[in-house]
């Protein structure tokens, strides 16, 4: 097909604004699948994605559409739908020349609309605004239009649709052809193809979705991955229509799927460049980086016997998730488990759910932490995520913590509460603007550590569910951080240690001790609870001793009854965890680890 007749585009939208429904309609309209084959929302392939209603792995569909007597090839490239995956979104977008920006007419512009728009603008893409769900009685097209306009977009060619009822979708196809430019390419050059996504398939091994920018790629070519110089023979090239269809070659400007004998997805990371082994390109495509986890937490099997099963589960997930990191760790109370690194809270929750549901594991996830950078007195830099790895104060020159930039969209009536919350989270305001008379876009910077614990739920509750937010890593900043140690009868309990801002240590300490007092059962001896910062006790509590006589209830001399009670007590003891010399049930322990 002539390059002039190719269009590469993506659909970007806030969650639930109708991206998948519109994608389905476009596939239907271009006759790529007949009704019988049309499974609802063909693009979301992973089971967990389906349930979360969010897309994690990008896919792409090649459609054909005749317009004004010409046949066009439309490549629709799916993007992951969440802030945690913004690097992947950006790479998917860089494979496109334009996007459909879908906004729900009943909701208006939301945080992810803004975040995705920024990524599209950074990639210099043509943006076609599409207002969806106009069939609903609560749709407010004019207001939605003016909100889009206030983001700086031209709304003169905005398309009004109902993806569900197939209204306006024809116009969308025509707009893609009319407004999105054909790919600008150099088909003379040495092969340069972008890895848009890679995933592990049980039958095919590692699969890469690529976009060719220069040159062409042919079946049986020997390729080289630019960053690691690894070489492979191409075994299969295909496109999804969305049924898989084998092809012989991909020209510059085209998108397709490549299979070689690649064993490990870490060798073909998103953003890397594929070139020819014998005739390599001189330079890679811009913007490749290996993304690193931002959020860390311990994952432990509830049943210590299941450690190997958990290990196997993590290994399997890692096959398909290059940004998941894990290493063995031992906790004083939870036994053997893993310290895991995630891109963000959503990534963490998806991983947890998959371990539970796909691998049938019962697990505990500890309070998440971020990656701190510690400048030591010998000028070396240490990266730590676990408070127990923090050096003693005398060896620390400074501690740096990750900051994120937060875009929060809220109805104007809640601005005060939202600003208060952001302030409490140690944030500072960067911008505040109105998208319409009652919707406000607040931009704040705040430490990531404050955002990963209880931010989302609090924001939702103070705005009755109306606010949406998105965050993006901004950089490291020096902070007044200290390590707080919790001690039970003078023994420090690692699982409760916390790196925390100096000004918040006291309040956090009071909280933890109060919880401990509530959940640690009284024992036969008195229990002293203390919180310590830089060698000083900043808070304390005590749990009074209890004299527990299990036989007290047995008035008579019935020996079998007595024995039964003693047996029961023994069993009870088995289930208890030792916190120092204090025994505590696993359930209580999990309660204690829940974020305050
Ligand atoms: P994510 O995959 O979570 O990003 O969501 P999405 O943007 O793909 O949204 P999806 O297409 O799953 O639609 C969300 C909900 O809105 C579904 O229940 C759809 O049936 C519904 N929906 C989509 N388009 C329309 C529309 O035009 N009108 C009405 N009434 N409902 C729609």
PDB file of C-alpha atoms in Angstrom, residues 133-343:
ATOM      1  CA  UNK A 133     -21.784   9.284  25.144  1.00  0.00           C
ATOM      2  CA  UNK A 134     -23.916  12.031  23.621  1.00  0.00           C
ATOM      3  CA  UNK A 135     -26.846   9.605  23.829  1.00  0.00           C
ATOM      4  CA  UNK A 136     -27.049   9.963  27.606  1.00  0.00           C
ATOM      5  CA  UNK A 137     -29.551  12.452  29.060  1.00  0.00           C
ATOM      6  CA  UNK A 138     -26.864  13.891  31.353  1.00  0.00           C
ATOM      7  CA  UNK A 139     -24.493  14.618  28.447  1.00  0.00           C
ATOM      8  CA  UNK A 140     -23.371  18.253  28.405  1.00  0.00           C
ATOM      9  CA  UNK A 141     -21.732  18.712  25.024  1.00  0.00           C
ATOM     10  CA  UNK A 142     -21.202  22.475  25.209  1.00  0.00           C
ATOM     11  CA  UNK A 143     -19.534  22.363  28.596  1.00  0.00           C
ATOM     12  CA  UNK A 144     -17.327  19.450  27.566  1.00  0.00           C
ATOM     13  CA  UNK A 145     -16.376  21.302  24.419  1.00  0.00           C
ATOM     14  CA  UNK A 146     -15.368  24.414  26.335  1.00  0.00           C
ATOM     15  CA  UNK A 147     -13.318  22.332  28.799  1.00  0.00           C
ATOM     16  CA  UNK A 148     -11.432  20.821  25.860  1.00  0.00           C
ATOM     17  CA  UNK A 149     -10.951  24.280  24.402  1.00  0.00           C
ATOM     18  CA  UNK A 150      -9.560  25.491  27.730  1.00  0.00           C
ATOM     19  CA  UNK A 151      -6.867  22.828  27.457  1.00  0.00           C
ATOM     20  CA  UNK A 152      -5.683  24.809  24.457  1.00  0.00           C
ATOM     21  CA  UNK A 153      -7.169  22.628  21.727  1.00  0.00           C
ATOM     22  CA  UNK A 154      -9.008  23.740  18.604  1.00  0.00           C
ATOM     23  CA  UNK A 155     -12.556  22.435  18.874  1.00  0.00           C
ATOM     24  CA  UNK A 156     -13.802  23.573  15.476  1.00  0.00           C
ATOM     25  CA  UNK A 157     -13.618  20.013  14.167  1.00  0.00           C
ATOM     26  CA  UNK A 158     -14.666  18.174  17.337  1.00  0.00           C
ATOM     27  CA  UNK A 159     -16.694  15.019  16.578  1.00  0.00           C
ATOM     28  CA  UNK A 160     -19.790  14.160  18.599  1.00  0.00           C
ATOM     29  CA  UNK A 161     -20.403  10.436  18.970  1.00  0.00           C
ATOM     30  CA  UNK A 162     -22.094   7.663  20.830  1.00  0.00           C
ATOM     31  CA  UNK A 163     -19.688   4.770  20.534  1.00  0.00           C
ATOM     32  CA  UNK A 164     -22.215   2.491  22.140  1.00  0.00           C
ATOM     33  CA  UNK A 165     -25.002   3.301  19.693  1.00  0.00           C
ATOM     34  CA  UNK A 166     -22.707   3.681  16.707  1.00  0.00           C
ATOM     35  CA  UNK A 167     -23.502   7.359  16.143  1.00  0.00           C
ATOM     36  CA  UNK A 168     -20.777   9.518  14.564  1.00  0.00           C
ATOM     37  CA  UNK A 169     -18.245   6.692  14.231  1.00  0.00           C
ATOM     38  CA  UNK A 170     -18.180   6.919  10.449  1.00  0.00           C
ATOM     39  CA  UNK A 171     -17.122  10.534  10.827  1.00  0.00           C
ATOM     40  CA  UNK A 172     -14.326   9.419  13.140  1.00  0.00           C
ATOM     41  CA  UNK A 173     -12.910   7.134  10.440  1.00  0.00           C
ATOM     42  CA  UNK A 174     -13.070   9.920   7.882  1.00  0.00           C
ATOM     43  CA  UNK A 175     -11.432  12.392  10.254  1.00  0.00           C
ATOM     44  CA  UNK A 176      -8.550   9.967  10.818  1.00  0.00           C
ATOM     45  CA  UNK A 177      -7.947   9.914   7.084  1.00  0.00           C
ATOM     46  CA  UNK A 178      -8.455  13.667   6.598  1.00  0.00           C
ATOM     47  CA  UNK A 179      -6.590  15.131   9.542  1.00  0.00           C
ATOM     48  CA  UNK A 180      -3.927  12.659  10.632  1.00  0.00           C
ATOM     49  CA  UNK A 181      -0.837  12.936   8.413  1.00  0.00           C
ATOM     50  CA  UNK A 182       0.614   9.910   6.687  1.00  0.00           C
ATOM     51  CA  UNK A 183       3.934   8.726   8.182  1.00  0.00           C
ATOM     52  CA  UNK A 184       7.021  10.727   7.198  1.00  0.00           C
ATOM     53  CA  UNK A 185       9.651   8.119   6.546  1.00  0.00           C
ATOM     54  CA  UNK A 186      12.941   7.379   4.973  1.00  0.00           C
ATOM     55  CA  UNK A 187      12.707   3.986   3.299  1.00  0.00           C
ATOM     56  CA  UNK A 188      16.233   4.218   1.914  1.00  0.00           C
ATOM     57  CA  UNK A 189      17.904   4.246   5.316  1.00  0.00           C
ATOM     58  CA  UNK A 190      19.153   1.361   7.407  1.00  0.00           C
ATOM     59  CA  UNK A 191      16.455  -0.327   9.408  1.00  0.00           C
ATOM     60  CA  UNK A 192      15.234   1.530  12.475  1.00  0.00           C
ATOM     61  CA  UNK A 193      12.178   0.097  14.174  1.00  0.00           C
ATOM     62  CA  UNK A 194      10.801   1.093  17.556  1.00  0.00           C
ATOM     63  CA  UNK A 195       9.812  -1.547  20.085  1.00  0.00           C
ATOM     64  CA  UNK A 196       6.348  -0.309  21.098  1.00  0.00           C
ATOM     65  CA  UNK A 197       5.757  -3.228  23.407  1.00  0.00           C
ATOM     66  CA  UNK A 198       6.980  -6.728  24.150  1.00  0.00           C
ATOM     67  CA  UNK A 199       5.323  -9.572  25.961  1.00  0.00           C
ATOM     68  CA  UNK A 200       5.791 -13.241  26.707  1.00  0.00           C
ATOM     69  CA  UNK A 201       3.499 -15.716  25.026  1.00  0.00           C
ATOM     70  CA  UNK A 202       3.403 -19.281  26.359  1.00  0.00           C
ATOM     71  CA  UNK A 203       3.448 -20.748  22.871  1.00  0.00           C
ATOM     72  CA  UNK A 204       5.431 -18.250  20.824  1.00  0.00           C
ATOM     73  CA  UNK A 205       7.972 -16.994  23.353  1.00  0.00           C
ATOM     74  CA  UNK A 206       8.761 -13.283  23.381  1.00  0.00           C
ATOM     75  CA  UNK A 207       6.671 -11.210  20.973  1.00  0.00           C
ATOM     76  CA  UNK A 208       7.475  -7.617  19.967  1.00  0.00           C
ATOM     77  CA  UNK A 209       5.147  -4.995  18.587  1.00  0.00           C
ATOM     78  CA  UNK A 210       7.230  -2.689  16.391  1.00  0.00           C
ATOM     79  CA  UNK A 211       6.871   0.410  14.251  1.00  0.00           C
ATOM     80  CA  UNK A 212       9.307   0.766  11.358  1.00  0.00           C
ATOM     81  CA  UNK A 213      10.660   4.326  11.006  1.00  0.00           C
ATOM     82  CA  UNK A 214      13.406   3.803   8.457  1.00  0.00           C
ATOM     83  CA  UNK A 215      14.271   1.063   5.992  1.00  0.00           C
ATOM     84  CA  UNK A 216      12.283  -2.155   5.920  1.00  0.00           C
ATOM     85  CA  UNK A 217      12.234  -5.442   7.736  1.00  0.00           C
ATOM     86  CA  UNK A 218      11.867  -8.806   6.001  1.00  0.00           C
ATOM     87  CA  UNK A 219      11.070 -12.289   7.154  1.00  0.00           C
ATOM     88  CA  UNK A 220      14.383 -14.149   7.657  1.00  0.00           C
ATOM     89  CA  UNK A 221      16.380 -10.953   8.265  1.00  0.00           C
ATOM     90  CA  UNK A 222      18.971 -11.120  11.006  1.00  0.00           C
ATOM     91  CA  UNK A 223      18.226  -8.314  13.443  1.00  0.00           C
ATOM     92  CA  UNK A 224      20.112  -6.621  16.237  1.00  0.00           C
ATOM     93  CA  UNK A 225      18.722  -4.884  19.310  1.00  0.00           C
ATOM     94  CA  UNK A 226      20.458  -1.547  19.564  1.00  0.00           C
ATOM     95  CA  UNK A 227      21.058  -1.173  23.313  1.00  0.00           C
ATOM     96  CA  UNK A 228      22.467  -4.648  24.028  1.00  0.00           C
ATOM     97  CA  UNK A 229      23.719  -5.642  20.548  1.00  0.00           C
ATOM     98  CA  UNK A 230      21.969  -9.025  20.801  1.00  0.00           C
ATOM     99  CA  UNK A 231      21.211 -10.670  17.457  1.00  0.00           C
ATOM    100  CA  UNK A 232      18.302 -12.839  16.370  1.00  0.00           C
ATOM    101  CA  UNK A 233      16.838 -14.361  13.216  1.00  0.00           C
ATOM    102  CA  UNK A 234      13.310 -13.274  12.474  1.00  0.00           C
ATOM    103  CA  UNK A 235      11.024 -16.262  12.541  1.00  0.00           C
ATOM    104  CA  UNK A 236       7.695 -14.640  11.937  1.00  0.00           C
ATOM    105  CA  UNK A 237       6.220 -11.281  10.974  1.00  0.00           C
ATOM    106  CA  UNK A 238       2.521 -10.642  11.327  1.00  0.00           C
ATOM    107  CA  UNK A 239      -0.203  -8.084  11.803  1.00  0.00           C
ATOM    108  CA  UNK A 240      -3.421  -8.333  13.789  1.00  0.00           C
ATOM    109  CA  UNK A 241      -6.487  -7.604  11.698  1.00  0.00           C
ATOM    110  CA  UNK A 242      -7.324  -8.324  14.613  1.00  0.00           C
ATOM    111  CA  UNK A 243      -7.044 -11.949  13.549  1.00  0.00           C
ATOM    112  CA  UNK A 244      -3.327 -12.707  13.228  1.00  0.00           C
ATOM    113  CA  UNK A 245      -2.164 -12.626   9.603  1.00  0.00           C
ATOM    114  CA  UNK A 246       1.382 -13.572   8.562  1.00  0.00           C
ATOM    115  CA  UNK A 247       3.244 -11.141   6.325  1.00  0.00           C
ATOM    116  CA  UNK A 248       6.584 -11.103   4.496  1.00  0.00           C
ATOM    117  CA  UNK A 249       7.783  -7.609   5.213  1.00  0.00           C
ATOM    118  CA  UNK A 250       7.078  -4.332   6.982  1.00  0.00           C
ATOM    119  CA  UNK A 251       7.853  -1.058   5.219  1.00  0.00           C
ATOM    120  CA  UNK A 252       8.857   2.188   6.831  1.00  0.00           C
ATOM    121  CA  UNK A 253       5.744   3.712   8.385  1.00  0.00           C
ATOM    122  CA  UNK A 254       4.122   0.375   9.192  1.00  0.00           C
ATOM    123  CA  UNK A 255       3.336  -1.380  12.438  1.00  0.00           C
ATOM    124  CA  UNK A 256       3.528  -5.126  13.006  1.00  0.00           C
ATOM    125  CA  UNK A 257       4.507  -8.016  15.212  1.00  0.00           C
ATOM    126  CA  UNK A 258       7.887  -9.691  15.228  1.00  0.00           C
ATOM    127  CA  UNK A 259       8.817 -13.068  16.637  1.00  0.00           C
ATOM    128  CA  UNK A 260      12.413 -14.249  16.913  1.00  0.00           C
ATOM    129  CA  UNK A 261      13.950 -16.726  19.210  1.00  0.00           C
ATOM    130  CA  UNK A 262      14.017 -14.225  22.076  1.00  0.00           C
ATOM    131  CA  UNK A 263      14.001 -15.811  25.507  1.00  0.00           C
ATOM    132  CA  UNK A 264      13.767 -12.875  27.841  1.00  0.00           C
ATOM    133  CA  UNK A 265      11.664  -9.723  27.537  1.00  0.00           C
ATOM    134  CA  UNK A 266      14.415  -7.810  29.325  1.00  0.00           C
ATOM    135  CA  UNK A 267      16.359  -8.077  26.064  1.00  0.00           C
ATOM    136  CA  UNK A 268      13.686  -6.241  24.076  1.00  0.00           C
ATOM    137  CA  UNK A 269      12.499  -3.420  26.286  1.00  0.00           C
ATOM    138  CA  UNK A 270       9.901  -0.856  25.235  1.00  0.00           C
ATOM    139  CA  UNK A 271      11.537   2.090  23.491  1.00  0.00           C
ATOM    140  CA  UNK A 272      14.599   0.201  22.218  1.00  0.00           C
ATOM    141  CA  UNK A 273      15.516   0.161  18.513  1.00  0.00           C
ATOM    142  CA  UNK A 274      15.584  -2.875  16.233  1.00  0.00           C
ATOM    143  CA  UNK A 275      18.084  -2.682  13.373  1.00  0.00           C
ATOM    144  CA  UNK A 276      19.769  -5.110  10.964  1.00  0.00           C
ATOM    145  CA  UNK A 277      22.740  -7.089  12.271  1.00  0.00           C
ATOM    146  CA  UNK A 278      24.713  -6.842   9.004  1.00  0.00           C
ATOM    147  CA  UNK A 279      23.870  -3.272   8.188  1.00  0.00           C
ATOM    148  CA  UNK A 280      23.042  -1.515  11.444  1.00  0.00           C
ATOM    149  CA  UNK A 281      21.688   2.018  11.766  1.00  0.00           C
ATOM    150  CA  UNK A 282      24.236   4.497  13.090  1.00  0.00           C
ATOM    151  CA  UNK A 283      21.957   5.928  15.737  1.00  0.00           C
ATOM    152  CA  UNK A 284      19.114   4.582  17.820  1.00  0.00           C
ATOM    153  CA  UNK A 285      15.680   6.182  17.903  1.00  0.00           C
ATOM    154  CA  UNK A 286      15.443   8.841  20.593  1.00  0.00           C
ATOM    155  CA  UNK A 287      14.158   8.465  24.099  1.00  0.00           C
ATOM    156  CA  UNK A 288      14.967   4.892  25.138  1.00  0.00           C
ATOM    157  CA  UNK A 289      15.365   4.360  28.844  1.00  0.00           C
ATOM    158  CA  UNK A 290      15.111   1.480  31.234  1.00  0.00           C
ATOM    159  CA  UNK A 291      12.374   2.413  33.644  1.00  0.00           C
ATOM    160  CA  UNK A 292      12.927   1.746  37.303  1.00  0.00           C
ATOM    161  CA  UNK A 293      10.429   0.949  40.014  1.00  0.00           C
ATOM    162  CA  UNK A 294       9.320   3.842  42.222  1.00  0.00           C
ATOM    163  CA  UNK A 295       7.365   1.986  44.867  1.00  0.00           C
ATOM    164  CA  UNK A 296       8.579  -0.916  46.997  1.00  0.00           C
ATOM    165  CA  UNK A 297       6.789  -3.289  49.354  1.00  0.00           C
ATOM    166  CA  UNK A 298       7.354  -6.671  50.956  1.00  0.00           C
ATOM    167  CA  UNK A 299       5.214  -9.578  49.781  1.00  0.00           C
ATOM    168  CA  UNK A 300       4.941 -12.583  52.095  1.00  0.00           C
ATOM    169  CA  UNK A 301       2.972 -15.796  51.934  1.00  0.00           C
ATOM    170  CA  UNK A 302       0.429 -15.962  54.759  1.00  0.00           C
ATOM    171  CA  UNK A 303       1.408 -19.582  55.134  1.00  0.00           C
ATOM    172  CA  UNK A 304       5.209 -19.754  55.460  1.00  0.00           C
ATOM    173  CA  UNK A 305       5.185 -23.148  53.712  1.00  0.00           C
ATOM    174  CA  UNK A 306       4.108 -21.411  50.509  1.00  0.00           C
ATOM    175  CA  UNK A 307       7.346 -19.490  49.990  1.00  0.00           C
ATOM    176  CA  UNK A 308       8.327 -21.567  46.943  1.00  0.00           C
ATOM    177  CA  UNK A 309       4.906 -21.116  45.368  1.00  0.00           C
ATOM    178  CA  UNK A 310       5.202 -17.349  45.803  1.00  0.00           C
ATOM    179  CA  UNK A 311       8.656 -17.432  44.242  1.00  0.00           C
ATOM    180  CA  UNK A 312       7.311 -19.346  41.259  1.00  0.00           C
ATOM    181  CA  UNK A 313       4.398 -16.917  40.914  1.00  0.00           C
ATOM    182  CA  UNK A 314       6.732 -13.922  40.851  1.00  0.00           C
ATOM    183  CA  UNK A 315       9.035 -15.631  38.329  1.00  0.00           C
ATOM    184  CA  UNK A 316       6.082 -16.251  36.018  1.00  0.00           C
ATOM    185  CA  UNK A 317       4.788 -12.678  36.303  1.00  0.00           C
ATOM    186  CA  UNK A 318       8.270 -11.330  35.656  1.00  0.00           C
ATOM    187  CA  UNK A 319       8.346 -13.205  32.326  1.00  0.00           C
ATOM    188  CA  UNK A 320       5.800 -10.730  31.088  1.00  0.00           C
ATOM    189  CA  UNK A 321       6.575  -7.714  33.202  1.00  0.00           C
ATOM    190  CA  UNK A 322      10.045  -6.268  32.836  1.00  0.00           C
ATOM    191  CA  UNK A 323       9.353  -3.478  35.337  1.00  0.00           C
ATOM    192  CA  UNK A 324       8.569  -5.850  38.213  1.00  0.00           C
ATOM    193  CA  UNK A 325      11.568  -6.365  40.491  1.00  0.00           C
ATOM    194  CA  UNK A 326      11.919  -8.695  43.435  1.00  0.00           C
ATOM    195  CA  UNK A 327      14.512 -10.097  45.773  1.00  0.00           C
ATOM    196  CA  UNK A 328      14.298 -12.390  48.811  1.00  0.00           C
ATOM    197  CA  UNK A 329      13.820 -10.724  52.173  1.00  0.00           C
ATOM    198  CA  UNK A 330      13.251 -11.897  55.722  1.00  0.00           C
ATOM    199  CA  UNK A 331      10.986 -10.159  58.175  1.00  0.00           C
ATOM    200  CA  UNK A 332      11.033 -10.625  61.927  1.00  0.00           C
ATOM    201  CA  UNK A 333       7.349 -11.374  62.041  1.00  0.00           C
ATOM    202  CA  UNK A 334       6.355 -12.561  58.579  1.00  0.00           C
ATOM    203  CA  UNK A 335       9.231 -14.919  57.863  1.00  0.00           C
ATOM    204  CA  UNK A 336      10.619 -15.360  54.347  1.00  0.00           C
ATOM    205  CA  UNK A 337       9.210 -13.354  51.480  1.00  0.00           C
ATOM    206  CA  UNK A 338      10.239 -10.875  48.797  1.00  0.00           C
ATOM    207  CA  UNK A 339      10.976  -7.194  48.571  1.00  0.00           C
ATOM    208  CA  UNK A 340       9.278  -6.112  45.346  1.00  0.00           C
ATOM    209  CA  UNK A 341       9.604  -2.982  43.224  1.00  0.00           C
ATOM    210  CA  UNK A 342       6.690  -1.549  41.234  1.00  0.00           C
ATOM    211  CA  UNK A 343       6.095   1.368  38.884  1.00  0.00           C
TER     212      UNK A 343
END
